Amino acid sequence: MSKCDVCNKQFTSNGYLKRHNRVHTGERPYHCKVCEKWFAEAGTLKKHMLTHSDDRPYKCNICAKKFRTKNTLKRHTSVHTDAKPFKCDICEKRFRRPAHLEVHILIHKDEKPYHCTICDKQFRTSYQLKLHCLVHSGSLIKCKECEKTFSSANALRRHRKRHNEEKETFQCDVCEKSFSTSCILKEHTLLHTGIVPKCEICEKLSLQLIV
């Protein structure tokens, strides 16, 4: 057995240990010649190369949707069933995939085997560590309201919608439509009254004068 000097995780061969060490070092020796993206494992690069191809040889027998890899098809198939064959022996929560169960069990053990070599923060999964490392590289986008970080603009946009839902809203007594500020509500109310303020200088009518 080969043991990792960083997190003490054990592996059956030096090859597996070498591959695991890239989680801690951030090394990515495999490189896509199409888009210049780098990967830690050859298998991950091979799967990535499929994104540059339109070939989708694996088809779902239920909905006929096609996929690039057999594993993607297998994961998709679970959408058509509620089967969750993998059960946690501690809390009896069930999961569709063994990998999800493995991550869940770490919660009970309070184990965080993956740690950041820059700030020593620890994580339960390699994905969480990978996402965290983006903070140090400056690739993550931060929410200005709660300082939570996100790997894409779309993820941040979805998150900010929750903040908007939590904010106080101002409701129109006539049509019950809600607005984010009292000024916008006041402007909207004029649509029901028909009263539009007039500029004392140019005598033009404008809804903007109420703001």
Coordinates of C-alpha atoms in Angstrom, one line a residue:
M1 CA 0.0 0.0 0.0
S2 CA 1.2 3.5 -0.9
K3 CA 0.3 6.4 1.5
C4 CA -0.2 10.1 0.7
D5 CA 2.1 12.2 2.9
V6 CA -0.4 15.1 2.8
C7 CA -3.7 13.5 3.8
N8 CA -2.6 9.9 4.8
K9 CA -5.0 8.3 2.2
Q10 CA -3.8 4.9 1.1
F11 CA -3.6 3.5 -2.4
T12 CA -2.9 0.0 -3.9
S13 CA -0.2 1.3 -6.2
N14 CA 2.3 4.1 -6.7
G15 CA 0.5 5.0 -9.9
Y16 CA -2.7 5.7 -8.1
L17 CA -0.8 7.7 -5.4
K18 CA 0.9 9.8 -8.1
R19 CA -2.4 10.6 -9.7
H20 CA -3.9 11.4 -6.3
N21 CA -1.1 13.8 -5.4
R22 CA -2.2 16.1 -8.2
V23 CA -5.2 17.0 -6.1
H24 CA -2.8 18.6 -3.6
T25 CA -0.3 20.0 -6.1
G26 CA -2.7 21.3 -8.7
E27 CA -0.5 19.7 -11.4
R28 CA -2.3 19.3 -14.8
P29 CA 0.1 17.6 -17.3
Y30 CA -2.6 16.6 -19.9
H31 CA -3.3 19.3 -22.5
C32 CA -6.1 19.8 -25.0
K33 CA -4.7 21.0 -28.3
V34 CA -8.0 22.3 -29.5
C35 CA -8.9 24.8 -26.7
E36 CA -5.6 24.8 -24.7
K37 CA -7.3 23.5 -21.5
W38 CA -5.2 21.4 -19.1
F39 CA -6.3 18.3 -17.1
A40 CA -4.9 16.3 -14.2
E41 CA -5.8 12.9 -15.7
A42 CA -5.5 11.4 -19.2
G43 CA -9.0 9.9 -18.8
T44 CA -10.5 13.4 -18.1
L45 CA -8.8 14.8 -21.2
K46 CA -10.2 11.9 -23.3
K47 CA -13.7 12.7 -22.0
H48 CA -13.2 16.4 -22.6
M49 CA -12.1 15.8 -26.3
L50 CA -15.7 14.5 -26.9
T51 CA -17.0 18.0 -26.3
H52 CA -15.3 19.1 -29.5
S53 CA -17.1 16.3 -31.4
D54 CA -20.8 16.0 -32.3
D55 CA -20.6 12.2 -32.0
R56 CA -23.1 10.9 -29.4
P57 CA -23.1 7.1 -29.8
Y58 CA -25.0 6.2 -26.5
K59 CA -28.8 6.5 -26.7
C60 CA -31.3 6.2 -23.9
N61 CA -33.8 3.4 -24.7
I62 CA -36.6 5.4 -22.9
C63 CA -36.5 8.9 -24.3
A64 CA -34.0 8.4 -27.2
K65 CA -31.7 11.2 -25.9
K66 CA -28.1 10.7 -27.0
F67 CA -24.9 11.0 -25.0
R68 CA -21.2 11.2 -25.6
T69 CA -20.2 8.6 -22.9
K70 CA -21.6 5.5 -21.4
N71 CA -21.3 6.9 -17.9
T72 CA -23.3 10.0 -18.9
L73 CA -26.0 7.8 -20.3
K74 CA -26.0 5.6 -17.1
R75 CA -26.4 8.7 -14.9
H76 CA -29.2 10.0 -17.2
T77 CA -31.1 6.7 -16.9
S78 CA -31.7 7.3 -13.2
V79 CA -33.9 10.3 -14.1
H80 CA -36.5 7.8 -15.4
T81 CA -36.5 5.9 -12.1
D82 CA -36.6 6.7 -8.4
A83 CA -34.2 3.8 -7.6
K84 CA -31.7 4.7 -4.9
P85 CA -30.0 1.4 -4.2
F86 CA -27.1 2.7 -2.1
K87 CA -28.1 3.2 1.6
C88 CA -26.2 4.9 4.4
D89 CA -25.9 2.4 7.3
I90 CA -25.8 5.3 9.8
C91 CA -28.9 7.4 8.9
E92 CA -30.5 5.2 6.2
K93 CA -30.5 8.0 3.6
R94 CA -30.4 6.5 0.1
F95 CA -28.5 7.5 -3.0
R96 CA -28.5 6.8 -6.7
R97 CA -24.8 6.5 -7.1
P98 CA -22.1 5.0 -4.8
A99 CA -19.9 8.1 -5.2
H100 CA -22.6 10.2 -3.6
L101 CA -22.9 7.7 -0.7
E102 CA -19.2 7.9 -0.1
V103 CA -19.2 11.7 0.1
H104 CA -22.2 11.5 2.4
I105 CA -20.5 9.1 4.8
L106 CA -17.7 11.6 5.3
I107 CA -20.3 13.9 7.0
H108 CA -20.8 11.3 9.7
K109 CA -17.1 10.8 10.1
D110 CA -16.3 14.5 9.9
E111 CA -13.4 13.6 7.6
K112 CA -12.0 16.2 5.3
P113 CA -9.1 14.4 3.5
Y114 CA -8.5 17.1 0.8
H115 CA -6.6 20.2 1.9
C116 CA -5.5 23.4 0.2
T117 CA -1.7 23.7 0.1
I118 CA -2.0 27.5 0.1
C119 CA -4.3 28.2 3.2
D120 CA -4.6 24.7 4.7
K121 CA -8.4 24.7 4.5
Q122 CA -9.8 21.2 4.4
F123 CA -12.6 19.7 2.2
R124 CA -14.5 16.5 2.0
T125 CA -14.2 16.1 -1.8
S126 CA -11.6 16.8 -4.4
Y127 CA -14.2 18.8 -6.3
Q128 CA -14.8 21.1 -3.3
L129 CA -11.0 21.6 -3.1
K130 CA -10.8 22.3 -6.8
L131 CA -13.5 24.9 -6.6
H132 CA -11.9 26.5 -3.5
C133 CA -8.5 26.8 -5.3
L134 CA -10.2 29.1 -7.8
V135 CA -10.4 31.6 -5.0
H136 CA -6.6 31.8 -4.9
S137 CA -6.3 32.0 -8.7
G138 CA -8.8 34.9 -8.9
S139 CA -11.1 32.9 -11.2
L140 CA -14.1 32.9 -8.9
I141 CA -16.8 35.6 -8.9
K142 CA -17.9 36.9 -5.5
C143 CA -21.4 37.9 -4.5
K144 CA -21.2 41.5 -3.2
E145 CA -24.0 41.0 -0.7
C146 CA -22.9 37.8 1.1
E147 CA -19.3 37.3 -0.3
K148 CA -20.2 33.7 -1.4
T149 CA -18.1 32.7 -4.4
F150 CA -19.1 31.1 -7.7
S151 CA -17.3 29.5 -10.6
S152 CA -19.5 31.1 -13.3
A153 CA -21.6 34.2 -14.0
N154 CA -24.7 32.1 -14.4
A155 CA -24.3 30.5 -11.0
L156 CA -23.9 34.0 -9.4
R157 CA -27.0 35.3 -11.3
R158 CA -29.1 32.4 -10.0
H159 CA -27.8 33.0 -6.4
R160 CA -28.5 36.8 -6.6
K161 CA -32.2 36.0 -7.4
R162 CA -32.5 34.5 -4.0
H163 CA -31.2 37.7 -2.4
N164 CA -33.8 39.6 -4.4
E165 CA -36.6 37.3 -3.2
E166 CA -35.5 37.9 0.4
K167 CA -35.4 41.7 0.2
E168 CA -38.3 43.8 1.3
T169 CA -40.8 44.5 -1.4
F170 CA -43.3 47.3 -1.8
Q171 CA -46.8 46.3 -3.0
C172 CA -49.3 48.3 -5.0
D173 CA -52.7 48.5 -3.1
V174 CA -54.6 48.6 -6.4
C175 CA -53.2 45.7 -8.4
E176 CA -51.0 44.0 -5.8
K177 CA -47.9 44.1 -8.0
S178 CA -44.6 44.2 -6.0
F179 CA -41.6 46.5 -6.5
S180 CA -38.1 46.5 -5.1
T181 CA -38.2 50.2 -4.0
S182 CA -40.8 52.7 -2.8
C183 CA -39.8 55.1 -5.6
I184 CA -40.6 52.6 -8.3
L185 CA -43.9 51.8 -6.5
K186 CA -44.7 55.5 -6.4
E187 CA -44.1 55.9 -10.1
H188 CA -46.2 52.8 -10.8
T189 CA -49.1 54.1 -8.8
L190 CA -49.5 57.1 -11.1
L191 CA -50.5 54.7 -13.9
H192 CA -53.7 54.0 -11.9
T193 CA -54.3 57.7 -11.0
G194 CA -53.5 59.1 -14.4
I195 CA -51.7 62.0 -12.6
V196 CA -48.3 62.8 -14.2
P197 CA -46.1 65.6 -12.7
K198 CA -45.1 68.6 -14.8
C199 CA -41.6 70.1 -15.0
E200 CA -41.7 73.7 -13.7
I201 CA -38.9 74.7 -16.2
C202 CA -40.0 73.2 -19.5
E203 CA -43.6 72.3 -18.6
K204 CA -43.1 68.8 -20.0
L205 CA -44.9 65.9 -18.3
S206 CA -42.6 63.2 -17.0
L207 CA -42.9 60.2 -14.6
Q208 CA -39.2 60.5 -13.8
L209 CA -39.9 63.7 -11.8
I210 CA -41.3 61.7 -8.9
V211 CA -38.2 59.8 -8.2

